[in-house]
mmCIF file as gemmi writes it, N, C-alpha and C atoms, coordinates in Angstrom:
data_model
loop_
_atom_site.group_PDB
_atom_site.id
_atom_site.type_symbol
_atom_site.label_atom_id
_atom_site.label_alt_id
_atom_site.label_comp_id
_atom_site.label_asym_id
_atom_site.label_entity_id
_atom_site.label_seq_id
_atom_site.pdbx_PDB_ins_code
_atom_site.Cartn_x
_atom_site.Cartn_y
_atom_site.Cartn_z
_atom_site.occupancy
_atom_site.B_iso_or_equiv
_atom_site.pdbx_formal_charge
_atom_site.auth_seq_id
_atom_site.auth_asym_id
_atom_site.pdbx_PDB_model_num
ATOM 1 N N . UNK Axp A 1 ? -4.876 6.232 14.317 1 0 ? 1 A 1
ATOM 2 C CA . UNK Axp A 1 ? -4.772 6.553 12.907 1 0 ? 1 A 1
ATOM 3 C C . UNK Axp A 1 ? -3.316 6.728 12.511 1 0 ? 1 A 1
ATOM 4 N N . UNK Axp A 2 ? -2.577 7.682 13.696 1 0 ? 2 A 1
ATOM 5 C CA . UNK Axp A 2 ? -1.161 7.276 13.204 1 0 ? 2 A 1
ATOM 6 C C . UNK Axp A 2 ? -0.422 6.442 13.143 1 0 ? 2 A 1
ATOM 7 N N . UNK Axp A 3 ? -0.536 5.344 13.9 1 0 ? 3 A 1
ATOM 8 C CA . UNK Axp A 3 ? -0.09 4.13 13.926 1 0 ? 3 A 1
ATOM 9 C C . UNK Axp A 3 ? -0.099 3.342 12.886 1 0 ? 3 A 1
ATOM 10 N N . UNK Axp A 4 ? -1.636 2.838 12.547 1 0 ? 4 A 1
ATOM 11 C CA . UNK Axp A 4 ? -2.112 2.519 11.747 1 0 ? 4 A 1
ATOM 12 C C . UNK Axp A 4 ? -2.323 2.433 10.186 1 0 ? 4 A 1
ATOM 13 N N . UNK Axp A 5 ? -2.215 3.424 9.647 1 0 ? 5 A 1
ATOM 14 C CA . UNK Axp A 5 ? -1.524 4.062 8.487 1 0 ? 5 A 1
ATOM 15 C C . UNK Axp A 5 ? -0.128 3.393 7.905 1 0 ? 5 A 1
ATOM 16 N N . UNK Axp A 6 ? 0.723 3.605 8.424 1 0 ? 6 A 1
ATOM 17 C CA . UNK Axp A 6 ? 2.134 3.268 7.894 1 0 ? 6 A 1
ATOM 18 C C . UNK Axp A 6 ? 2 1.747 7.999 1 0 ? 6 A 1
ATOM 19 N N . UNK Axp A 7 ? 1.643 0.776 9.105 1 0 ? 7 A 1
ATOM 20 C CA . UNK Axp A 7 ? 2.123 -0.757 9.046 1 0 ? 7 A 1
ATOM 21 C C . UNK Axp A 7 ? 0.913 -1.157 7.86 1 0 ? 7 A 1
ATOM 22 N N . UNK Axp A 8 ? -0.284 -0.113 7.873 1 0 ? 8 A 1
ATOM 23 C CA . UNK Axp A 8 ? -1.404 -1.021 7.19 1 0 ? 8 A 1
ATOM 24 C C . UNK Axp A 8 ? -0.784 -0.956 5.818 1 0 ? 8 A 1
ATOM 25 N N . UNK Axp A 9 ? -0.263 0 5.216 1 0 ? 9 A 1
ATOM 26 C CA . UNK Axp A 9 ? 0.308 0.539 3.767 1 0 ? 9 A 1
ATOM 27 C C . UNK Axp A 9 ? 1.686 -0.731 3.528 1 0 ? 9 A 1
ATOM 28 N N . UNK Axp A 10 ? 2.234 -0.89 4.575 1 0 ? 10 A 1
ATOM 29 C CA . UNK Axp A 10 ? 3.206 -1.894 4.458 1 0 ? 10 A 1
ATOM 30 C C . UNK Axp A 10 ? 2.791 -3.342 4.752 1 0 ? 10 A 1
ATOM 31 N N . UNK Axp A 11 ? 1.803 -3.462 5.309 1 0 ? 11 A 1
ATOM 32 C CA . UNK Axp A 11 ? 1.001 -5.258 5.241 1 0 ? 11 A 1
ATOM 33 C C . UNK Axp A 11 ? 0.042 -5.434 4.363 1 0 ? 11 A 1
ATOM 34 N N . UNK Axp A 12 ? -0.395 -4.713 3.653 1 0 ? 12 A 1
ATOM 35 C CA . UNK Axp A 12 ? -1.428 -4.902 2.308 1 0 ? 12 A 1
ATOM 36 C C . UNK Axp A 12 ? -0.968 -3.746 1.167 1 0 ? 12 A 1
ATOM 37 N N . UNK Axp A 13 ? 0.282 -3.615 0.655 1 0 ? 13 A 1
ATOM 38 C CA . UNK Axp A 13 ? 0.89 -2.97 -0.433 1 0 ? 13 A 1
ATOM 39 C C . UNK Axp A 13 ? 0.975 -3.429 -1.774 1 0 ? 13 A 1
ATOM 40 N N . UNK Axp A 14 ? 0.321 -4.834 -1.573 1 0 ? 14 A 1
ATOM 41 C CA . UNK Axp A 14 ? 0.175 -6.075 -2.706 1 0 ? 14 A 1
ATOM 42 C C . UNK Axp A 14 ? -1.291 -5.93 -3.209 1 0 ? 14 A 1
ATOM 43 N N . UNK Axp A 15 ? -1.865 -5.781 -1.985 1 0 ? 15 A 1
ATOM 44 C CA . UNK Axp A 15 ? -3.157 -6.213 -2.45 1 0 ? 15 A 1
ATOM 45 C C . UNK Axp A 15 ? -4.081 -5.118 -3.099 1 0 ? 15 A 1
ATOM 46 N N . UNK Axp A 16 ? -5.126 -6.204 -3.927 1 0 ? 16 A 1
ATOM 47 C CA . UNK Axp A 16 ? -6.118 -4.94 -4.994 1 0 ? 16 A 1
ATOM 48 C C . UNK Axp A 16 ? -6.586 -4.276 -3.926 1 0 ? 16 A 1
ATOM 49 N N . UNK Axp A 17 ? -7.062 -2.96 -4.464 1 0 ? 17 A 1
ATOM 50 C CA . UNK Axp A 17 ? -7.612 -1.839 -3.716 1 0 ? 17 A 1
ATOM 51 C C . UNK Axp A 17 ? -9.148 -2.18 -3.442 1 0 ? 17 A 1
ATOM 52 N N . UNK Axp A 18 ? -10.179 -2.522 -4.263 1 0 ? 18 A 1
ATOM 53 C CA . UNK Axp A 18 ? -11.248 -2.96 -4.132 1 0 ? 18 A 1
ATOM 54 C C . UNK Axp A 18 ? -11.244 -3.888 -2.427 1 0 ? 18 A 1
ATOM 55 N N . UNK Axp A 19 ? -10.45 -4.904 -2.422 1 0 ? 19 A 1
ATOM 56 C CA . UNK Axp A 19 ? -10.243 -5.92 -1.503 1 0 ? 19 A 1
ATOM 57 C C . UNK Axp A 19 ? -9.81 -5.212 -0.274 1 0 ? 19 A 1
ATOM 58 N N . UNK Axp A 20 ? -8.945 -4.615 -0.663 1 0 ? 20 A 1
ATOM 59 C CA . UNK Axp A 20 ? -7.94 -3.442 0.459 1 0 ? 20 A 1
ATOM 60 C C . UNK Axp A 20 ? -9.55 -3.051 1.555 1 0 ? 20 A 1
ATOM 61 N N . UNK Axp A 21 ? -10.126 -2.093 0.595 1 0 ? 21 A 1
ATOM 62 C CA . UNK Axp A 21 ? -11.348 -0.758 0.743 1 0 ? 21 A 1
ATOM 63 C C . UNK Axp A 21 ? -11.983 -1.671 2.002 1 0 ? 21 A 1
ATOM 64 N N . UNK Axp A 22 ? -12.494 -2.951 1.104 1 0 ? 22 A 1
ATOM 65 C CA . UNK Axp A 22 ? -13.566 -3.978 2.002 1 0 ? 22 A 1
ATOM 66 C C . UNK Axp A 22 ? -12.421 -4.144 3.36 1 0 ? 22 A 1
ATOM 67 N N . UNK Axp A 23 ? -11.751 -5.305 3.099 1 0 ? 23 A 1
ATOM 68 C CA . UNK Axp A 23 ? -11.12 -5.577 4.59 1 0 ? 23 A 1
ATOM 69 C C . UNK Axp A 23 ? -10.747 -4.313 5.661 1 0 ? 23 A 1
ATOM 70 N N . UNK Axp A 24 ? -10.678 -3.338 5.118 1 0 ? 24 A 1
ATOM 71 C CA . UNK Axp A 24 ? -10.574 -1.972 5.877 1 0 ? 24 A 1
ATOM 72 C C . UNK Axp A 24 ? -11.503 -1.865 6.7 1 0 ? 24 A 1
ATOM 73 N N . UNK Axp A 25 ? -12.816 -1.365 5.706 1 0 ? 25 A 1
ATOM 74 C CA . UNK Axp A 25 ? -14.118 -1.283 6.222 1 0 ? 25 A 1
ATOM 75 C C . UNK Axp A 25 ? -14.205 -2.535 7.341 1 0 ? 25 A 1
ATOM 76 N N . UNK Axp A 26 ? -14.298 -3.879 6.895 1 0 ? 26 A 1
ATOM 77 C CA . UNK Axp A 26 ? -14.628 -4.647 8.344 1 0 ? 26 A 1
ATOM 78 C C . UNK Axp A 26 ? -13.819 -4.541 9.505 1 0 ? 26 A 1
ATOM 79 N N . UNK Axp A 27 ? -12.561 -4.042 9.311 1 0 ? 27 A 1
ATOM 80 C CA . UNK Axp A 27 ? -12.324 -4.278 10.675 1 0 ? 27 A 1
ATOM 81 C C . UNK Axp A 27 ? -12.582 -2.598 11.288 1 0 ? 27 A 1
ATOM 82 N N . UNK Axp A 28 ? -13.184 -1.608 10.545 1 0 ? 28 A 1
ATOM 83 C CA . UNK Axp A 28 ? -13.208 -0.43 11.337 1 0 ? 28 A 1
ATOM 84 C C . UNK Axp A 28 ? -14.992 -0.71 11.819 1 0 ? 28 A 1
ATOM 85 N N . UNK Axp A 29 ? -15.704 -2.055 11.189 1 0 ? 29 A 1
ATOM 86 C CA . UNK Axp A 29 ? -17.15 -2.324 11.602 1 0 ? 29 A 1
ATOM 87 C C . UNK Axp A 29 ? -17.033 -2.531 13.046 1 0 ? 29 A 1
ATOM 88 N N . UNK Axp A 30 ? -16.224 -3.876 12.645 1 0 ? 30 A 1
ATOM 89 C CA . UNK Axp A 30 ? -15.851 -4.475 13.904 1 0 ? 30 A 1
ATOM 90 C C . UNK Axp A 30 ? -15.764 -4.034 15.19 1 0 ? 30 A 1
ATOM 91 N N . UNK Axp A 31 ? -14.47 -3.026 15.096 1 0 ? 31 A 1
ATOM 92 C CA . UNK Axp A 31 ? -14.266 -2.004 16.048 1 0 ? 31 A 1
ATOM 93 C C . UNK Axp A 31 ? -15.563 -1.403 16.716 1 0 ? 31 A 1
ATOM 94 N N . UNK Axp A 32 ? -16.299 -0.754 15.876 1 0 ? 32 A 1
ATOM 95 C CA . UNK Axp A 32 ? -17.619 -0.062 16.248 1 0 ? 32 A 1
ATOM 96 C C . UNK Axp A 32 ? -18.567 -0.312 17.227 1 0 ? 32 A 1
ATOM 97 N N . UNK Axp A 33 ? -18.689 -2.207 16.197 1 0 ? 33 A 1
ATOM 98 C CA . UNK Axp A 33 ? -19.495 -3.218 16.985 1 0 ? 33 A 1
ATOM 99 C C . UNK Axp A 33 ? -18.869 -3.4 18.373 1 0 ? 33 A 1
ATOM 100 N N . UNK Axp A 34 ? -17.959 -3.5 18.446 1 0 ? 34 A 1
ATOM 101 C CA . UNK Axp A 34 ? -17.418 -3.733 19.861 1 0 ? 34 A 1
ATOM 102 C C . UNK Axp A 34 ? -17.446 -2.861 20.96 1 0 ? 34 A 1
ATOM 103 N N . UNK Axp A 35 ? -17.501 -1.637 20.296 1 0 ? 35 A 1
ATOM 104 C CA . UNK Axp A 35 ? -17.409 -0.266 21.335 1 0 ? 35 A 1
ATOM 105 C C . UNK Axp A 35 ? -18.869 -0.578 21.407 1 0 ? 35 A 1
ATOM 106 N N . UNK Axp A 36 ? -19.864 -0.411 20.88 1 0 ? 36 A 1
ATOM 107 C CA . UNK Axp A 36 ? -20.951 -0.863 21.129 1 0 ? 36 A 1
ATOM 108 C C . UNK Axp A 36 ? -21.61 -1.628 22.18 1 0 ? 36 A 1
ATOM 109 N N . UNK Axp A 37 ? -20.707 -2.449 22.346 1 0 ? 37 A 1
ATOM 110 C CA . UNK Axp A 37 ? -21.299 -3.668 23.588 1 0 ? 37 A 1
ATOM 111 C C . UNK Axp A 37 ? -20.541 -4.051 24.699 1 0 ? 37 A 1
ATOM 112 N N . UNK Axp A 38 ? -19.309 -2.613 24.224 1 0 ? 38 A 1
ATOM 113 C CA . UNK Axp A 38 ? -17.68 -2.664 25.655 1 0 ? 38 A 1
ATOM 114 C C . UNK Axp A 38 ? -18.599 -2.499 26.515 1 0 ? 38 A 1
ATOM 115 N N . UNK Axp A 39 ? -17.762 -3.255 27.747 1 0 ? 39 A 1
ATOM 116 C CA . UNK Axp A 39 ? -18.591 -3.51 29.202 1 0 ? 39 A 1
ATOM 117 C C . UNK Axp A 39 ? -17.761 -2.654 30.059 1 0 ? 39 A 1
ATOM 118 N N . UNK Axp A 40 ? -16.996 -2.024 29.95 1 0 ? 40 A 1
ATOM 119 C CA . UNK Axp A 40 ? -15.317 -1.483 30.438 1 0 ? 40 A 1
ATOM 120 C C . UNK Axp A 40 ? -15.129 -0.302 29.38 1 0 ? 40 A 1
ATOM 121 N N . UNK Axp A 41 ? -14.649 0.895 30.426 1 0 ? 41 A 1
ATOM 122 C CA . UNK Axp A 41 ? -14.19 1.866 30.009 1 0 ? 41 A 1
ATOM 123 C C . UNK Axp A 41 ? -12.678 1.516 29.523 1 0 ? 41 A 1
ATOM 124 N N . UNK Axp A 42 ? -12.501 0.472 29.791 1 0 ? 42 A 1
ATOM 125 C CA . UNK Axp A 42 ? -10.649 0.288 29.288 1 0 ? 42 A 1
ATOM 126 C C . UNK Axp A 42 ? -11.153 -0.931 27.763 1 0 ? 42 A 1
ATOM 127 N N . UNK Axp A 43 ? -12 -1.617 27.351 1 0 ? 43 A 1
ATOM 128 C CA . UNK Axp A 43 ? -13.054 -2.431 26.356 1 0 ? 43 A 1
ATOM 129 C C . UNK Axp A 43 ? -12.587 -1.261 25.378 1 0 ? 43 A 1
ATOM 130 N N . UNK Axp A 44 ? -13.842 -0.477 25.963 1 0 ? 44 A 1
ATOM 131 C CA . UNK Axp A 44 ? -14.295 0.878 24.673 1 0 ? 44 A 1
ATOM 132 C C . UNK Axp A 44 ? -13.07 1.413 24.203 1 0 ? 44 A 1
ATOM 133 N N . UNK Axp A 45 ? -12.164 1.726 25.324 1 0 ? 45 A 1
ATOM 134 C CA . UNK Axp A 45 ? -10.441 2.567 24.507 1 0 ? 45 A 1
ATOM 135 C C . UNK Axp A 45 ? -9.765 1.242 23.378 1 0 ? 45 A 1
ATOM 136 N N . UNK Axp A 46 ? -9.842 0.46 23.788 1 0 ? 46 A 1
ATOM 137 C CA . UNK Axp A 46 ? -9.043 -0.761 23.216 1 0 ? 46 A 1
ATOM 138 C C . UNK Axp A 46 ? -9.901 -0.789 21.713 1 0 ? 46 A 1
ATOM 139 N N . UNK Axp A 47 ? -11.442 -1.294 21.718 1 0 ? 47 A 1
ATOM 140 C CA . UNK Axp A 47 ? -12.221 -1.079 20.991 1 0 ? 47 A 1
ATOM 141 C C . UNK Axp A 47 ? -11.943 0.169 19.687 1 0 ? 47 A 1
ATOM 142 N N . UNK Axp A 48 ? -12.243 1.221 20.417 1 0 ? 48 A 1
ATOM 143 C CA . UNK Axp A 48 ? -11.898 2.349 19.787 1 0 ? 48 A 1
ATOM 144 C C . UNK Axp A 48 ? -10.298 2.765 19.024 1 0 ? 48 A 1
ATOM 145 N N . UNK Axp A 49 ? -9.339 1.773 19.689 1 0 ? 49 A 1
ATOM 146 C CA . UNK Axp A 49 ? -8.397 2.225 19.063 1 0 ? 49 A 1
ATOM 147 C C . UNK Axp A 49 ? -7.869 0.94 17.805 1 0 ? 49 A 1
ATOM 148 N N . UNK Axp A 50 ? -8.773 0.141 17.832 1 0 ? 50 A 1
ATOM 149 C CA . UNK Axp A 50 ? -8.663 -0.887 16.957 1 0 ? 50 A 1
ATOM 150 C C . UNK Axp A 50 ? -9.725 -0.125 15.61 1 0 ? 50 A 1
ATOM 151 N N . UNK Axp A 51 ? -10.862 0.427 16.209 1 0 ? 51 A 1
ATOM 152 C CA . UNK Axp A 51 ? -11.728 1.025 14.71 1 0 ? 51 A 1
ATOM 153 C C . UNK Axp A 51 ? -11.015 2.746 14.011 1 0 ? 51 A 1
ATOM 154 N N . UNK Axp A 52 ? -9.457 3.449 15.156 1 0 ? 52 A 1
ATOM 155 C CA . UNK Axp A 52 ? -8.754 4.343 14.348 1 0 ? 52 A 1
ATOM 156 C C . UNK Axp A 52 ? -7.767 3.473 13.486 1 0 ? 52 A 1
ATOM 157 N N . UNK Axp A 53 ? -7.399 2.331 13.543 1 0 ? 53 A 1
ATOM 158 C CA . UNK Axp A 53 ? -6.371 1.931 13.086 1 0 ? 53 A 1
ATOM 159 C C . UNK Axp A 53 ? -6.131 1.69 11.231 1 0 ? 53 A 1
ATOM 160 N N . UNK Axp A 54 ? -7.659 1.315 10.887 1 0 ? 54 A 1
ATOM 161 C CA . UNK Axp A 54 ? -7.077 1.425 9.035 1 0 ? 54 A 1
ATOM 162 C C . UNK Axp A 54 ? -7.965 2.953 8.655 1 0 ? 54 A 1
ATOM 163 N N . UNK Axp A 55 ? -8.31 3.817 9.415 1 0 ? 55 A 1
ATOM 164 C CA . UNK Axp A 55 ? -8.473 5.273 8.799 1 0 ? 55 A 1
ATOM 165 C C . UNK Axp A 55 ? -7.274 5.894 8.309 1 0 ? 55 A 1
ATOM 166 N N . UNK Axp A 56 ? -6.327 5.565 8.627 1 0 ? 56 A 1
ATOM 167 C CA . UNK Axp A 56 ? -5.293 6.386 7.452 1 0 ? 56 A 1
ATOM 168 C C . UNK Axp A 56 ? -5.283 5.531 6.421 1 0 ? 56 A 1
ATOM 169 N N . UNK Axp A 57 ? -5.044 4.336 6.191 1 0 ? 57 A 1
ATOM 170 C CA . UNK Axp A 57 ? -4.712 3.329 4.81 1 0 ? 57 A 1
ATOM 171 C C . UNK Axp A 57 ? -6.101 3.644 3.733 1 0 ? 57 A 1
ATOM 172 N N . UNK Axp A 58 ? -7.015 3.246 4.838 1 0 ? 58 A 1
ATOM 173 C CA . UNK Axp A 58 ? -8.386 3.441 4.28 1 0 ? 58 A 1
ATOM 174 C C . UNK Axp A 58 ? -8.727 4.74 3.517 1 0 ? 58 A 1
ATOM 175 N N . UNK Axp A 59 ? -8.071 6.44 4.063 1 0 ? 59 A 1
ATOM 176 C CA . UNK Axp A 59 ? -8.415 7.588 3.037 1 0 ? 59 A 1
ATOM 177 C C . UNK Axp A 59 ? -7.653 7.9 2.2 1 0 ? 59 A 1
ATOM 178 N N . UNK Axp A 60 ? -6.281 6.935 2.271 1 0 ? 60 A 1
ATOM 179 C CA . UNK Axp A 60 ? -5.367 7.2 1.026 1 0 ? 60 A 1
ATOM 180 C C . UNK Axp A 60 ? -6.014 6.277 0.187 1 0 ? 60 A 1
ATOM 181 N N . UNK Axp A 61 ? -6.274 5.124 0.629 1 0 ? 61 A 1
ATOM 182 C CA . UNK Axp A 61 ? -6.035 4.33 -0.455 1 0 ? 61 A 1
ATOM 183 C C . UNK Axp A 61 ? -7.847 4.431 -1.34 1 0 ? 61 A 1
ATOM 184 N N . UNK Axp A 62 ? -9.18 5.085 -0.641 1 0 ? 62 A 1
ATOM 185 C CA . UNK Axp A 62 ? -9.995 5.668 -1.294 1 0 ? 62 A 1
ATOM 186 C C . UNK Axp A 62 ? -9.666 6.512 -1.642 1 0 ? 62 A 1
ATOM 187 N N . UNK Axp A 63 ? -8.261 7.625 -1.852 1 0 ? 63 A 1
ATOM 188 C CA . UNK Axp A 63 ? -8.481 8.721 -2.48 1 0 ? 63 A 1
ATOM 189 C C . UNK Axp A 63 ? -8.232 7.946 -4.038 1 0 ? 63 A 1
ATOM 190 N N . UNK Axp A 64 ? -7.062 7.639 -3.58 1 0 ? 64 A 1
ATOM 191 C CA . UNK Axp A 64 ? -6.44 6.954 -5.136 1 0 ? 64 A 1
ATOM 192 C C . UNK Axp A 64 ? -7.484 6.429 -5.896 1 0 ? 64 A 1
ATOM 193 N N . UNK Axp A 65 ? -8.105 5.684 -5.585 1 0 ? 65 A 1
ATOM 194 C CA . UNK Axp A 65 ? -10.054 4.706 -6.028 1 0 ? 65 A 1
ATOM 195 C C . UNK Axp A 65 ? -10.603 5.877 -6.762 1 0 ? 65 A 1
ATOM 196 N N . UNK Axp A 66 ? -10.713 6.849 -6.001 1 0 ? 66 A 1
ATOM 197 C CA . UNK Axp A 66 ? -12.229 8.224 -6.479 1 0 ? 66 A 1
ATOM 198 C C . UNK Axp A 66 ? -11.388 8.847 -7.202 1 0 ? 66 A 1
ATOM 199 N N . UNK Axp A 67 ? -9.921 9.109 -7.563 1 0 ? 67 A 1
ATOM 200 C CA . UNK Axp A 67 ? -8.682 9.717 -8.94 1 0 ? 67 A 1
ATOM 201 C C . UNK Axp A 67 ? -8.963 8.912 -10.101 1 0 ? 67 A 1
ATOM 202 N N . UNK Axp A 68 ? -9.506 7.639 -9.575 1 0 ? 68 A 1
ATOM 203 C CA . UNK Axp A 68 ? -9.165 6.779 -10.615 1 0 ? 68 A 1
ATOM 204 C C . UNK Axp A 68 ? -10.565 6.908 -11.441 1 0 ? 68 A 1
ATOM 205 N N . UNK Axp A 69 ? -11.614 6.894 -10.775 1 0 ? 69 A 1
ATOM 206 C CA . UNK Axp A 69 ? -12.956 6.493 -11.301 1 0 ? 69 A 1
ATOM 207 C C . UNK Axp A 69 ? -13.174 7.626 -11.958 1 0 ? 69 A 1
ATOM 208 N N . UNK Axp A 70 ? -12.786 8.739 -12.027 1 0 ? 70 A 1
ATOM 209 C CA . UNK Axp A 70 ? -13.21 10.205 -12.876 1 0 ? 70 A 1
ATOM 210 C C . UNK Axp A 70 ? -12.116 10.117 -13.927 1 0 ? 70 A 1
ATOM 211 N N . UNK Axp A 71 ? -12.389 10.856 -15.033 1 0 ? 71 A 1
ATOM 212 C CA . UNK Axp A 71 ? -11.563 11.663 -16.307 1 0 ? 71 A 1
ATOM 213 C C . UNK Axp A 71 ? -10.292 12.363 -15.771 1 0 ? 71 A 1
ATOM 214 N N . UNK Axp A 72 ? -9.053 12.222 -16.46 1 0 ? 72 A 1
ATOM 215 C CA . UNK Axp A 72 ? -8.089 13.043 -16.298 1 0 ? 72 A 1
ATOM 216 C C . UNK Axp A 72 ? -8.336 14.466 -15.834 1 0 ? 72 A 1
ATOM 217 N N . UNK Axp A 73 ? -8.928 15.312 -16.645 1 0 ? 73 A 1
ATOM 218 C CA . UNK Axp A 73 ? -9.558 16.538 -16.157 1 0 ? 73 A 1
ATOM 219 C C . UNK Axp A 73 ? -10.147 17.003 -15.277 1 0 ? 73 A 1
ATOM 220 N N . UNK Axp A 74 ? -10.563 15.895 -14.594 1 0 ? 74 A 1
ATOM 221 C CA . UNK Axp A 74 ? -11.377 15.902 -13.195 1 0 ? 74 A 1
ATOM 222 C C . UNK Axp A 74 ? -11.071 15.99 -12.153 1 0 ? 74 A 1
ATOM 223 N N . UNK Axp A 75 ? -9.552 15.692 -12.285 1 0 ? 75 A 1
ATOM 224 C CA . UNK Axp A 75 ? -8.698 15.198 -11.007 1 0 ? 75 A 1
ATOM 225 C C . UNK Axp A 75 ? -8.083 16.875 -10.763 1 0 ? 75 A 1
ATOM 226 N N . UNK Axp A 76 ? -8.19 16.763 -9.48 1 0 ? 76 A 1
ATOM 227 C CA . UNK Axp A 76 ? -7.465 18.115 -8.918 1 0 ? 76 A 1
ATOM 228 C C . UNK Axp A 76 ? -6.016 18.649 -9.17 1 0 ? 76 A 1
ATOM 229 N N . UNK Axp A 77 ? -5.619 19.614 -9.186 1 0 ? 77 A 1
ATOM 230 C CA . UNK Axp A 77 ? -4.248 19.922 -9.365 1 0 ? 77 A 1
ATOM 231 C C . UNK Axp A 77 ? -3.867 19.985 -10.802 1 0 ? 77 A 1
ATOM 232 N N . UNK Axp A 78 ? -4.595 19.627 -11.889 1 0 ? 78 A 1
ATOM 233 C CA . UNK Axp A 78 ? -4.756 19.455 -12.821 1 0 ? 78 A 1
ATOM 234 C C . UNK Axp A 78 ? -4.676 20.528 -13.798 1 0 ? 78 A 1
């Protein structure tokens, strides 16, 4: 997740968030799927560290999404 975060924010900083959200989601599926059917305890780590990798891009960039979809007033800090 720490890794992951900073290069993902800097290799998709262009792209719509909708698109962002999805390609996120598949490759943290992916990951899953794979730990799923790792044959190898060294599979599953590799696996596993490919489905932490867009959880940081992925909860910033849904926070910004769920700020956006509510009323000014709604939003925290507010």
């Amino acid at each position: 997740m720490v890794a992951g975060a900073p290069v993902n924010e800097i290799l998709v900083a262009r792209m719509a968030r909708k698109n962002l959200l999805l390609c996120l989601m598949a490759v943290f599926f992916i990951g899953n799927t794979v730990s799923v059917f790792s044959g190898s305890y060294y599979q599953l780590i590799g696996a596993r560290f490919l489905t932490g990798l867009p959880h940081g891009a992925f909860f910033g960039v849904a926070s910004l999404v769920a700020a956006s979809l509510v009323t000014p007033e709604s939003v925290a800090g507010r």
